[in-house]
Coordinates of C-alpha atoms in Angstrom, one line a residue:
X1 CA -40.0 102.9 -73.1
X2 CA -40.2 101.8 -77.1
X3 CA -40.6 105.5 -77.5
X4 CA -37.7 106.7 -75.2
X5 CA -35.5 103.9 -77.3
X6 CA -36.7 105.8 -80.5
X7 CA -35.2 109.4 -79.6
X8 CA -31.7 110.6 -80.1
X9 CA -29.6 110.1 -76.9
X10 CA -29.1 113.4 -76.7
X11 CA -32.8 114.1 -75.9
X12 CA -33.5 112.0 -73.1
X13 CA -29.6 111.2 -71.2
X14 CA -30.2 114.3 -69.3
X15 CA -33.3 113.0 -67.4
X16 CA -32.9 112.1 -64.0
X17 CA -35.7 109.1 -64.1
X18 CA -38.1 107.1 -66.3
X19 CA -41.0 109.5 -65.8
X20 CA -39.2 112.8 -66.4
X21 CA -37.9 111.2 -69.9
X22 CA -41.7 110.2 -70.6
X23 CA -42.8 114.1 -69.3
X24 CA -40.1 114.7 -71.6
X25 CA -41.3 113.0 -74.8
X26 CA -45.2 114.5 -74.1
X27 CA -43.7 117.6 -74.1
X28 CA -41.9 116.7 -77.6
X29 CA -44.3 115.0 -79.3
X30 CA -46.6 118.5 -78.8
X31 CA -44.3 120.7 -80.4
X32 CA -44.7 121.5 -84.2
X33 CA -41.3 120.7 -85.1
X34 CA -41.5 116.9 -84.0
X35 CA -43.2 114.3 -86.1
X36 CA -43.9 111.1 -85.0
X37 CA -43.8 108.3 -86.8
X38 CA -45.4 105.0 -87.2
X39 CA -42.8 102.1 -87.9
X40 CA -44.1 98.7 -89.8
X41 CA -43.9 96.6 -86.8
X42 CA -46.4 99.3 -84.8
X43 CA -43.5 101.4 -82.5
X44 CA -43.2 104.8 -82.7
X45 CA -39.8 106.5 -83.9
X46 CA -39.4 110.5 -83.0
X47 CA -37.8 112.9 -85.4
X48 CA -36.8 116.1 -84.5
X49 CA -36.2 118.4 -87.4
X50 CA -36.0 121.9 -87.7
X51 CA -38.1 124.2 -89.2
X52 CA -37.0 125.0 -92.9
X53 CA -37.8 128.5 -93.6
X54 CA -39.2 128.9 -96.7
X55 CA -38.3 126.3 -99.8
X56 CA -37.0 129.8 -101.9
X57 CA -34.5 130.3 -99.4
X58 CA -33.3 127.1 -98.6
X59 CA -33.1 126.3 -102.5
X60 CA -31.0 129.3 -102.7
X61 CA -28.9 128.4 -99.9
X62 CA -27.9 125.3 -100.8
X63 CA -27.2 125.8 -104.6
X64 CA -24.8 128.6 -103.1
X65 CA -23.0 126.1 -100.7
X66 CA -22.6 124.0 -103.3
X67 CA -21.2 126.4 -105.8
X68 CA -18.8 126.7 -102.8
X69 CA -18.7 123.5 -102.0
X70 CA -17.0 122.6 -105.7
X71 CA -14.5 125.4 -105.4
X72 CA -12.7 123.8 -102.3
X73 CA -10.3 121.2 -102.6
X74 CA -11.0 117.8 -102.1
X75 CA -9.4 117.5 -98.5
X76 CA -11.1 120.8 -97.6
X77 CA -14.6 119.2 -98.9
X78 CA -13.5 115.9 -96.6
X79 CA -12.6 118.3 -93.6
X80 CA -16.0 120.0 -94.1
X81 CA -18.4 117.0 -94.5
X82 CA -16.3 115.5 -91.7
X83 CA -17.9 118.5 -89.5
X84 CA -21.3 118.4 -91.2
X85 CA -22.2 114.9 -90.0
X86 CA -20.2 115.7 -86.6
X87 CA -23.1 117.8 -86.3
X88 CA -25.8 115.3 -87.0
X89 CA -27.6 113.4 -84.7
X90 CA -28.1 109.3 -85.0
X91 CA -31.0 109.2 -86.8
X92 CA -29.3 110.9 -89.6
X93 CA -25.9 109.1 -89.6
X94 CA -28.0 106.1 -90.2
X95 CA -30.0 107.5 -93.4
X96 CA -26.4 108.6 -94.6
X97 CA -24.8 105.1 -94.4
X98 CA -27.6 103.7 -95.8
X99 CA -26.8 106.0 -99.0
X100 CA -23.0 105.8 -99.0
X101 CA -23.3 101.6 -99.2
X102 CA -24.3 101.2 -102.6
X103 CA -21.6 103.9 -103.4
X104 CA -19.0 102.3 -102.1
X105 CA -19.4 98.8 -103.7
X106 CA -17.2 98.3 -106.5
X107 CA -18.2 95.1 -109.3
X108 CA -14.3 95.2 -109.5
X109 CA -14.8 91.9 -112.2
X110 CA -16.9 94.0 -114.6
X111 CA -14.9 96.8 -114.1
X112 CA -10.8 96.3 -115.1
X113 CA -12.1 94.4 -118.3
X114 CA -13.3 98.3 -119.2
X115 CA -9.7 98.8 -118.2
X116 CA -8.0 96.7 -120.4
X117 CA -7.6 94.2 -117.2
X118 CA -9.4 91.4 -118.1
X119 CA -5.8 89.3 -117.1
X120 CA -6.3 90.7 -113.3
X121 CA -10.5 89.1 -113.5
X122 CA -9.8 86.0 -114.5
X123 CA -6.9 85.5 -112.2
X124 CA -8.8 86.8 -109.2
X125 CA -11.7 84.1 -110.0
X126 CA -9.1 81.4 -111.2
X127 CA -8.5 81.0 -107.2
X128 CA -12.3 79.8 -106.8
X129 CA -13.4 76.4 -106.0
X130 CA -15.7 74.5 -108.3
X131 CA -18.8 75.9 -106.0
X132 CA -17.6 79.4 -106.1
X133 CA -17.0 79.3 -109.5
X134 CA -20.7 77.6 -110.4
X135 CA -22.0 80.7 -108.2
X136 CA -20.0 83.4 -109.5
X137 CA -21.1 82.2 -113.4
X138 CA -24.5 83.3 -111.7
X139 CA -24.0 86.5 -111.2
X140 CA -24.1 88.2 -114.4
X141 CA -23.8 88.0 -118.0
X142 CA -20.0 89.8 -117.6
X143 CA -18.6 87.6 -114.8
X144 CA -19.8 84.4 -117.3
X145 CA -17.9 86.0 -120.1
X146 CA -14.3 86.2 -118.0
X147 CA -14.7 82.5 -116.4
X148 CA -15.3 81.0 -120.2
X149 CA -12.9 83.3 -121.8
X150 CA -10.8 82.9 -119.2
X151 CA -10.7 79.1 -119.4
X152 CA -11.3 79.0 -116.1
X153 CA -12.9 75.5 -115.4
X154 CA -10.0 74.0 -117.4
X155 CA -7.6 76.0 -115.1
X156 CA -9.2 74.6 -112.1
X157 CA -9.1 71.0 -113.1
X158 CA -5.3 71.4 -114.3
X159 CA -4.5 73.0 -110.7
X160 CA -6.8 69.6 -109.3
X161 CA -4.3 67.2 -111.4
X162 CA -1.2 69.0 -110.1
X163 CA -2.0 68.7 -106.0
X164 CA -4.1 65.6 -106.1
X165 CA -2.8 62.3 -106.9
X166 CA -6.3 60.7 -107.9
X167 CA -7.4 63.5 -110.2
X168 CA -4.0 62.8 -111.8
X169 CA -3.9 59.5 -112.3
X170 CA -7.4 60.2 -113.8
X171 CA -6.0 63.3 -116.2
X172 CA -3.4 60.2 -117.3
X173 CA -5.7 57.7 -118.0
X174 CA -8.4 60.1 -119.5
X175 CA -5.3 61.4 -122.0
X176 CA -4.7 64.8 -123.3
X177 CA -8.0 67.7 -123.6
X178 CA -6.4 70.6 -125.0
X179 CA -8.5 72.4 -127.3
X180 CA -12.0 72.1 -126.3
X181 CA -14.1 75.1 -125.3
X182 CA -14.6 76.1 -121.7
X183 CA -18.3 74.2 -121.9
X184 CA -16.6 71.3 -122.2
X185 CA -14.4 71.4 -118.8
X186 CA -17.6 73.1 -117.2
X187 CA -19.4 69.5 -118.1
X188 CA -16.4 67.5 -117.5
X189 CA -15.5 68.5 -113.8
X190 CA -18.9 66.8 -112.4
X191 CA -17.5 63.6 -114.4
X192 CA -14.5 63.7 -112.8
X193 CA -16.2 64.0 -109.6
X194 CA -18.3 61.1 -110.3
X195 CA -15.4 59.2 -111.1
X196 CA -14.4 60.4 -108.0
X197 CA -16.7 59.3 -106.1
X198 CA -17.2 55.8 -108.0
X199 CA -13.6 54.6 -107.0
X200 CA -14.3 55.7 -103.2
X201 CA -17.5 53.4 -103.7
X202 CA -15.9 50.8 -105.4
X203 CA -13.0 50.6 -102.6
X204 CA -15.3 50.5 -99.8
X205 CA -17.7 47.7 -101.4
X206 CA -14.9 45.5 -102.6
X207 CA -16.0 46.2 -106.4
X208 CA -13.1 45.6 -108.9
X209 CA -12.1 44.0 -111.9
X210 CA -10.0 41.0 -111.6
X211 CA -7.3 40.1 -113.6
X212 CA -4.8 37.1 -113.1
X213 CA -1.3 36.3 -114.3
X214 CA -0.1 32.9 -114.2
X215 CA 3.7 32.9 -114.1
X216 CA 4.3 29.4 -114.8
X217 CA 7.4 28.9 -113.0
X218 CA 9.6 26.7 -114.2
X219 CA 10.4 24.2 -111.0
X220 CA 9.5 25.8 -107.2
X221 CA 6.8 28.1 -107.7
X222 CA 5.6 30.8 -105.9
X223 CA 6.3 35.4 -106.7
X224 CA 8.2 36.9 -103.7
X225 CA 8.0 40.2 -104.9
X226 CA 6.9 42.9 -107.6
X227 CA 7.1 46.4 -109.0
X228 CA 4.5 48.2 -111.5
X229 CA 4.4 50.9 -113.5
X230 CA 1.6 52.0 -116.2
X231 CA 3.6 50.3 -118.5
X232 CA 5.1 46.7 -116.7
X233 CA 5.0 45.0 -113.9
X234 CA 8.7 43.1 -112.8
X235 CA 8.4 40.4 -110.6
X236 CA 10.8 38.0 -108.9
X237 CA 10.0 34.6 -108.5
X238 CA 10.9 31.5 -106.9
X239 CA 12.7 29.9 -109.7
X240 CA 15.3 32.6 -109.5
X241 CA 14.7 34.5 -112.5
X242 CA 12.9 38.2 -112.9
X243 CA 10.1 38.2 -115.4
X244 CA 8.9 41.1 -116.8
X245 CA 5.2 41.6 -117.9
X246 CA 3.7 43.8 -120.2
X247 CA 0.7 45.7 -118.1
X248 CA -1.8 45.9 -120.6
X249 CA -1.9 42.5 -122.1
X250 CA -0.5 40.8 -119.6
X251 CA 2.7 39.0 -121.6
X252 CA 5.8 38.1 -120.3
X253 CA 8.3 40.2 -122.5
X254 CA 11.6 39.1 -121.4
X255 CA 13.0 37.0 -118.4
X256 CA 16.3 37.6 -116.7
X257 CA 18.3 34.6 -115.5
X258 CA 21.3 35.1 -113.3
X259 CA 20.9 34.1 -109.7
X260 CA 21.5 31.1 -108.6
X261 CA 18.6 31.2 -105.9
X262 CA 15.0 32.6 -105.8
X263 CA 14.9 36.6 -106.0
X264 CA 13.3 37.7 -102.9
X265 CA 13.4 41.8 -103.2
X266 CA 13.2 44.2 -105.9
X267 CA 13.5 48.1 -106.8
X268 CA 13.7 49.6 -110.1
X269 CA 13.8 53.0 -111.7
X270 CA 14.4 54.6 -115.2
X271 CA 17.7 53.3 -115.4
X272 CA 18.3 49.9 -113.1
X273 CA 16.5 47.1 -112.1
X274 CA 18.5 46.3 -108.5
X275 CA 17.4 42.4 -107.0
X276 CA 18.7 40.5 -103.8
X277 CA 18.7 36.8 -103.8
X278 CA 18.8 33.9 -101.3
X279 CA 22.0 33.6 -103.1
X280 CA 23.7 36.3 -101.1
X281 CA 24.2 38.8 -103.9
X282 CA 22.4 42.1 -105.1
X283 CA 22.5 42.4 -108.6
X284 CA 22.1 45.0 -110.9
X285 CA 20.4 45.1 -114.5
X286 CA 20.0 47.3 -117.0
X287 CA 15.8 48.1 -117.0
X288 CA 15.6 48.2 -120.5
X289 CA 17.9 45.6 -121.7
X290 CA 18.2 42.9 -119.3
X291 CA 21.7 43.3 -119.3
X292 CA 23.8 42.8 -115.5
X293 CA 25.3 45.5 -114.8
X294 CA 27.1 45.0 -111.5
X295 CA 27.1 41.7 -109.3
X296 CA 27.3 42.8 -105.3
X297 CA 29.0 40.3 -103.0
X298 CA 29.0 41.3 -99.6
X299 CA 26.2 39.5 -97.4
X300 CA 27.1 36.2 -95.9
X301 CA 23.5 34.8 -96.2
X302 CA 19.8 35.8 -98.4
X303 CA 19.5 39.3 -99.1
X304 CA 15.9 39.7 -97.6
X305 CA 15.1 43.2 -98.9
X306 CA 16.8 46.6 -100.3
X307 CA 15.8 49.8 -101.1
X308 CA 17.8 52.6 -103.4
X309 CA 16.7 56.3 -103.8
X310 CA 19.0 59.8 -104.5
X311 CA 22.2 58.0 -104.7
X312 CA 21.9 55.7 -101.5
X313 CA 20.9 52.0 -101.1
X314 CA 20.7 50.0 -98.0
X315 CA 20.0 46.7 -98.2
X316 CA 19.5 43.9 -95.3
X317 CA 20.2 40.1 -94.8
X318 CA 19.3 36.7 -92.9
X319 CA 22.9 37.7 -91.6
X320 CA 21.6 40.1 -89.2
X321 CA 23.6 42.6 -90.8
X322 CA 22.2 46.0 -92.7
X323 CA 24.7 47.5 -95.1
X324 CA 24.8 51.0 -96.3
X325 CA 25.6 51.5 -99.8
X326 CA 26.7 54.9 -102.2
X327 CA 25.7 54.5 -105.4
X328 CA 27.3 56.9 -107.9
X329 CA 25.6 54.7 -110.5
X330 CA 24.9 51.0 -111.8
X331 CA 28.8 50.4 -112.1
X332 CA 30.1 52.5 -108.7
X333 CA 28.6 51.2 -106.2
X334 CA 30.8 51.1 -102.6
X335 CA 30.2 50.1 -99.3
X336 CA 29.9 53.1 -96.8
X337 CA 28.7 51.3 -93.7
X338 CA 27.3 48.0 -91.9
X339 CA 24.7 48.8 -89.4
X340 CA 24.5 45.9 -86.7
X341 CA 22.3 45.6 -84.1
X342 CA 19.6 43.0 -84.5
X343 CA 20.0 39.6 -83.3
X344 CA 17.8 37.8 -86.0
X345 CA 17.5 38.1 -89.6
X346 CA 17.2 41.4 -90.9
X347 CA 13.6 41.5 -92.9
X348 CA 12.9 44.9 -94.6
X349 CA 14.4 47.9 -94.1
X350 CA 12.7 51.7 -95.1
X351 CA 14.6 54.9 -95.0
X352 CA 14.2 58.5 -96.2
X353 CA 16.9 61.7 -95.7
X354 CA 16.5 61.5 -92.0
X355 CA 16.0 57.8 -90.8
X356 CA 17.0 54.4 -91.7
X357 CA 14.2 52.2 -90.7
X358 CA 14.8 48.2 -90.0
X359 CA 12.4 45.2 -88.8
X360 CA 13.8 41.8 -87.7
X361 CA 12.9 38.4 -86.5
X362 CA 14.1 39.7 -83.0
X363 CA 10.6 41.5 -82.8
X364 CA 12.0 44.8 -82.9
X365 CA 12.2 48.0 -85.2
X366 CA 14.9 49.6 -85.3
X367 CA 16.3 53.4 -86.3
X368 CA 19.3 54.7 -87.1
X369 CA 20.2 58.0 -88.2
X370 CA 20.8 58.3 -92.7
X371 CA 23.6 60.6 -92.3
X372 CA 25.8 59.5 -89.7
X373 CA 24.9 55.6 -89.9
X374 CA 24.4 55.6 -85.8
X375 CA 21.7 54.1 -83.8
X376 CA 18.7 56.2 -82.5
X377 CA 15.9 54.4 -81.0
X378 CA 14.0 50.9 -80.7
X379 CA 10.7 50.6 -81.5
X380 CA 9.3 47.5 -79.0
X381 CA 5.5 45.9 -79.2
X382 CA 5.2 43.5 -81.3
X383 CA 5.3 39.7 -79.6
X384 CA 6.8 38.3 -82.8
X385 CA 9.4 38.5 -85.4
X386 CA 8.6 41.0 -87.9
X387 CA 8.4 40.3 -91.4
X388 CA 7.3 44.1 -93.4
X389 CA 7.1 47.4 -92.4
X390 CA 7.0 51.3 -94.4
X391 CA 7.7 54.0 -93.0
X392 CA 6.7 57.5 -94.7
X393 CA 6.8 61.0 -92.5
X394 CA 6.5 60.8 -88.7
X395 CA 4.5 57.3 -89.6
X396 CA 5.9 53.8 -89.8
X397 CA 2.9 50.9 -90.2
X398 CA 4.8 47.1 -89.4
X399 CA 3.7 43.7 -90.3
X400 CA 4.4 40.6 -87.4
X401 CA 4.2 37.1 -87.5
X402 CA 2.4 38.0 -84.1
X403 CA -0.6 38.7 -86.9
X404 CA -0.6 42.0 -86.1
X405 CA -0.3 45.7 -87.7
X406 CA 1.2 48.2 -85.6
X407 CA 1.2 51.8 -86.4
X408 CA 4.3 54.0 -85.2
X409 CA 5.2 57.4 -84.2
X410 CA 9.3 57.2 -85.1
X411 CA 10.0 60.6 -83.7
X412 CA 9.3 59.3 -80.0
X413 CA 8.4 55.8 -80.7
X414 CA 5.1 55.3 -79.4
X415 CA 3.1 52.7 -81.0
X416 CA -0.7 54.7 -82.1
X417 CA -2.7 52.1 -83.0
X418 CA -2.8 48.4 -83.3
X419 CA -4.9 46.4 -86.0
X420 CA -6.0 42.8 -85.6
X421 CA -7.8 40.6 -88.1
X422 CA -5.1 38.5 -90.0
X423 CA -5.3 35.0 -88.9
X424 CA -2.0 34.4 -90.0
X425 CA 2.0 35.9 -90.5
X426 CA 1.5 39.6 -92.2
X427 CA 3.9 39.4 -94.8
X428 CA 3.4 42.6 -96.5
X429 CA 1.8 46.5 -96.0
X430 CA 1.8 49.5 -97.8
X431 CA 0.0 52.5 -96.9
X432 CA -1.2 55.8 -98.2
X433 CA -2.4 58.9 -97.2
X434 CA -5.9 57.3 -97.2
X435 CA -5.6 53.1 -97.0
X436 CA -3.3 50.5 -95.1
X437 CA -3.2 47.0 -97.8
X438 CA -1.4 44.4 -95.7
X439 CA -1.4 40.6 -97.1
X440 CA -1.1 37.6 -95.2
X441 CA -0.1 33.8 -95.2
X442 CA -3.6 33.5 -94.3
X443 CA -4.0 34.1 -97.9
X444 CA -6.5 37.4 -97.4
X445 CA -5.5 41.1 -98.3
X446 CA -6.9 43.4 -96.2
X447 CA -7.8 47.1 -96.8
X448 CA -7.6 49.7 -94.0
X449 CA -9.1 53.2 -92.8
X450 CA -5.8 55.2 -91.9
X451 CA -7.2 58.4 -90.7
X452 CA -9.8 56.4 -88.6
X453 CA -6.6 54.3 -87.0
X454 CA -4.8 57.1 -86.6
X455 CA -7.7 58.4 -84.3
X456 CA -7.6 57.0 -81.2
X457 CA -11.4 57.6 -80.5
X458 CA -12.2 55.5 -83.4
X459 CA -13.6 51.9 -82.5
X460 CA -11.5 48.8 -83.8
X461 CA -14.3 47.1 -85.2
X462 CA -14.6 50.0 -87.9
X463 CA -11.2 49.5 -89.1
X464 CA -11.2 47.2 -91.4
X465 CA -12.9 48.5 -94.5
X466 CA -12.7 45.3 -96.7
X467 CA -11.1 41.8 -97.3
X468 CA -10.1 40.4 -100.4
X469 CA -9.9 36.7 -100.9
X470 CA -8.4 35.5 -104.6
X471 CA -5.1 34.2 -103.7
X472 CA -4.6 30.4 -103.3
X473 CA -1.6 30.8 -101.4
X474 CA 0.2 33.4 -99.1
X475 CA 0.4 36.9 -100.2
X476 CA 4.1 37.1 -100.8
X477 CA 3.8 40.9 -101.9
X478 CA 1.8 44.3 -102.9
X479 CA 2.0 47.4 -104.0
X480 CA -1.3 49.7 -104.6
X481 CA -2.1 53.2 -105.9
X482 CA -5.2 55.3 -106.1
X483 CA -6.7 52.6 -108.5
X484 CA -5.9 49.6 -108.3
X485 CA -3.7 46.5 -105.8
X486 CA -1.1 44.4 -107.8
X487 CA -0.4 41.2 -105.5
X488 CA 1.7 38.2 -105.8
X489 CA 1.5 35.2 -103.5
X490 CA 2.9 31.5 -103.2
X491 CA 0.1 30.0 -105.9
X492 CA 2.5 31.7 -108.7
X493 CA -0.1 33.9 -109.7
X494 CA 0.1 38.0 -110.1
X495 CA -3.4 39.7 -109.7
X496 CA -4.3 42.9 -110.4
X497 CA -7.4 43.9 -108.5
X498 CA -8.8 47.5 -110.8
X499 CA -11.4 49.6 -108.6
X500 CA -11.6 51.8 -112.0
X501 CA -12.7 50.2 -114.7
X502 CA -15.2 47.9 -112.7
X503 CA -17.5 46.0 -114.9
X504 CA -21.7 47.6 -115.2
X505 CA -22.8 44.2 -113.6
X506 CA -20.4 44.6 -110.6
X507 CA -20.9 48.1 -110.8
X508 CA -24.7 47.6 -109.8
X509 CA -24.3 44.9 -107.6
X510 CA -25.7 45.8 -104.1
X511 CA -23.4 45.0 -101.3
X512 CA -24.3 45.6 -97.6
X513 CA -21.8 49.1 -96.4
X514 CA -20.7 46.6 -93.5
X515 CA -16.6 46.9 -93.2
X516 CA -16.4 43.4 -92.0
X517 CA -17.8 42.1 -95.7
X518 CA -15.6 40.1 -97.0
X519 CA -15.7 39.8 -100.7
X520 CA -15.1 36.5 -103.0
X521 CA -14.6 37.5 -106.9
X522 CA -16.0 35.0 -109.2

């Protein structure tokens, strides 16, 4: 049977059985012009092969079909070896591919720099990932020369700093590297990796530097609420006035007075600073001089949160009411609309281009459409008012005094996921593509898995990746990046909480991979 597999088709198909194929190959194997061959692993391949008549002829035969061969044009010498191999049997159609392979592979990178294309080889390899690229360096002494001529590790990193938020803020922080040699972005994209993979440690283990602010406010103490930059942090406290803080050595620079009570929400940009008091009014600032701007006097009662973005703010009061503002700039600033709808105090509203996004001590979320101001759909779950919420995509994450965190689908309003573990009000979350930070009256912030709660096979108890205990008080307010959590609380205090530049000691503490540790700085 091995042998009958070894022979062309076309020399056994015609056999009615097994045994007239076998009579068959007997016959074969006795005739002059078969050979039979041993293979290495001990079967036997058949090769039938005509006799060549003598090697003068055949020598002269074959110069003269080439001599023919290179007078025809190059379709006619297609069409021809087209019916040459038509003519062959298997045996020989493999030997022939086997010789054509090599031919046809092309080392396209070596070849258009001989072509003036060097251009065309580095942009082909620029689309390689780091592991690609390490392998294709590997290959030979020509491919090395186009990826470090090229610049091509620097290119990858700079395409890294543009779709990645963490190798960016890294980039910034790390300042300018133009100039060096390709070596040096070769050697520095395993350090960015470890840097990497040092902050996902540190995040996980609760590892950070701990810095602390004291605000020192002047009678009721306590910071409702905060923004940061790289530069300053801007928070509003309890006393009513909005302090400003340089980021880097933590001084106050300048303190804006104005309202008459404590400043309980704030949003600022290039331009404007833009804070709602429990006196009623929004006010505007200029950000660089302190200087007011434009006083708003619409709410009946506190203004309990606001946010502005591409000419529109919305802002929301104990009054139950949610108004809708244009703003043209600091100085033209009208009322379009007042949304109403809750029947308790309005706590924090969201929105983006499609959805206006509100949270109330009536234990509802609500939604109402950004361009024509009407009502879409309730979001119900929550046993208890609700005191924070954000909502970012499809997603909106909510803070109760129920002590819950509920995650949100806002196209249909399901609720995915809910996460337990504050023992008290959750005051305020934030969320990334990566973490949930919520903080609590309990005095705790707490640090999340997303993806795992947005996976409904994923067990609650792995959840919570960390807790943080600092604060002295209630966590009034956060805001977090890649880096670092900047939190302010009732105890008057502002921490900053850096998982980069984590101390060596800390660095090689060990600290059980538990989620459930919680971890006291000292």
């Amino acid at each position: 049977v091995i042998l009958q597999c070894s022979v062309p088709r076309s020399l056994w198909l015609g056999c009615a059985n097994l045994v007239e194929s076998m009579c068959a190959l007997s016959c074969l194997q006795s005739m002059p012009s078969v050979r039979c061959l041993q293979i290495s692993n001990g079967t036997s391949s058949v090769i039938v092969s005509r006799k060549r008549p003598s090697e003068g002829n055949y020598q002269k035969e074959k110069d003269l079909c080439i001599k023919y061969f290179d007078q025809w044009s190059e379709s006619d010498q297609v069409e021809f070896v087209e019916h040459l191999i038509s003519r062959m049997c298997h045996y020989q159609h493999g030997h022939i591919n086997s010789y054509l392979k090599p031919m046809l592979q092309r080392d396209f990178i070596t070849a258009l720099p001989e072509q003036g294309l060097d251009h065309i080889a580095e942009n082909i390899l620029s689309y390689l990932d780091a592991r690609s690229l390490c392998a294709a360096e590997l290959v030979c002494k020509e491919w090395q020369r186009v990826i470090s001529e090229g610049m091509l590790w620097k290119k990858l990193i700079e395409r890294m700093v543009r779709t990645d938020p963490l190798w960016k803020g890294l980039s910034e922080r790390r300042g300018p590297t133009d100039g060096p040699p390709n070596s040096f972005y070769r050697s520095l994209y395993p350090k960015i990796i470890q840097d990497i993979e040092t902050i996902e440690s540190n995040w996980r283990c609760g590892r950070h530097n701990l810095q602390r602010i004291q605000c020192r406010s002047e009678n009721s103490k306590g910071v409702y609420c905060l923004q940061y930059d790289d530069e300053k942090i801007i928070s509003g406290l309890r006393d009513n006035s909005i302090k400003i803080w340089d980021k880097t050595s933590l001084e106050c620079l300048k303190v804006l007075t104005g309202h008459t009570g404590s400043v309980l929400c704030l949003q600022y940009d290039e331009r404007v600073i833009v804070t709602g008091s429990s006196d009623s009014t929004v006010r505007v600032w200029d950000v660089n001089t302190g200087e007011v701007l434009n006083t708003l006097i619409h709410h009946n009662e506190a203004v309990l949160h606001l946010r502005f973005s591409n000419g529109l703010m919305v802002t929301c009061s104990k009054d139950r009411s949610i108004a809708v503002w244009d703003m043209a700039s600091a100085t033209d600033i009208t009322l379009r609309r007042v949304l109403v709808g809750h029947r308790a105090a309005v706590n924090v509203v969201d929105f983006d281009d499609k959805y206006i996004v509100s949270a109330s001590g009536d234990r509802t979320i609500k939604v109402w459409s950004t361009s024509t101001c009407e009502f879409v759909r309730t979001l119900n779950g929550h046993k208890r008012g609700i005191a924070c919420l954000q909502y970012r995509d499809r997603l909106v994450v909510s803070g109760s005094s129920d002590n819950t965190i509920r995650l949100w689908d806002i196209e249909c309003g399901a609720c995915l996921r809910v996460l337990e573990g504050h023992e008290e009000l959750v005051r305020c979350i934030r969320f990334d593509n990566k973490r949930i930070v919520s903080g609590a009256y309990d005095g705790k912030i707490k640090v999340w898995d997303l993806q795992a709660a947005l996976d409904p096979r994923a067990p609650a108890s792995t959840l919570c990746l960390r807790t943080l205990v600092e604060h002295s008080g209630r966590v009034f307010r956060l805001q977090f990046d890649e880096f670092q959590i900047i939190s302010s609380s009732h105890d008057d205090t502002i921490l900053i909480w850096d998982f980069l530049n984590v101390p060596p000691s800390a660095q090689n503490e060990t600290r059980s991979p538990s989620r459930t540790y919680t971890y006291i700085s000292r």
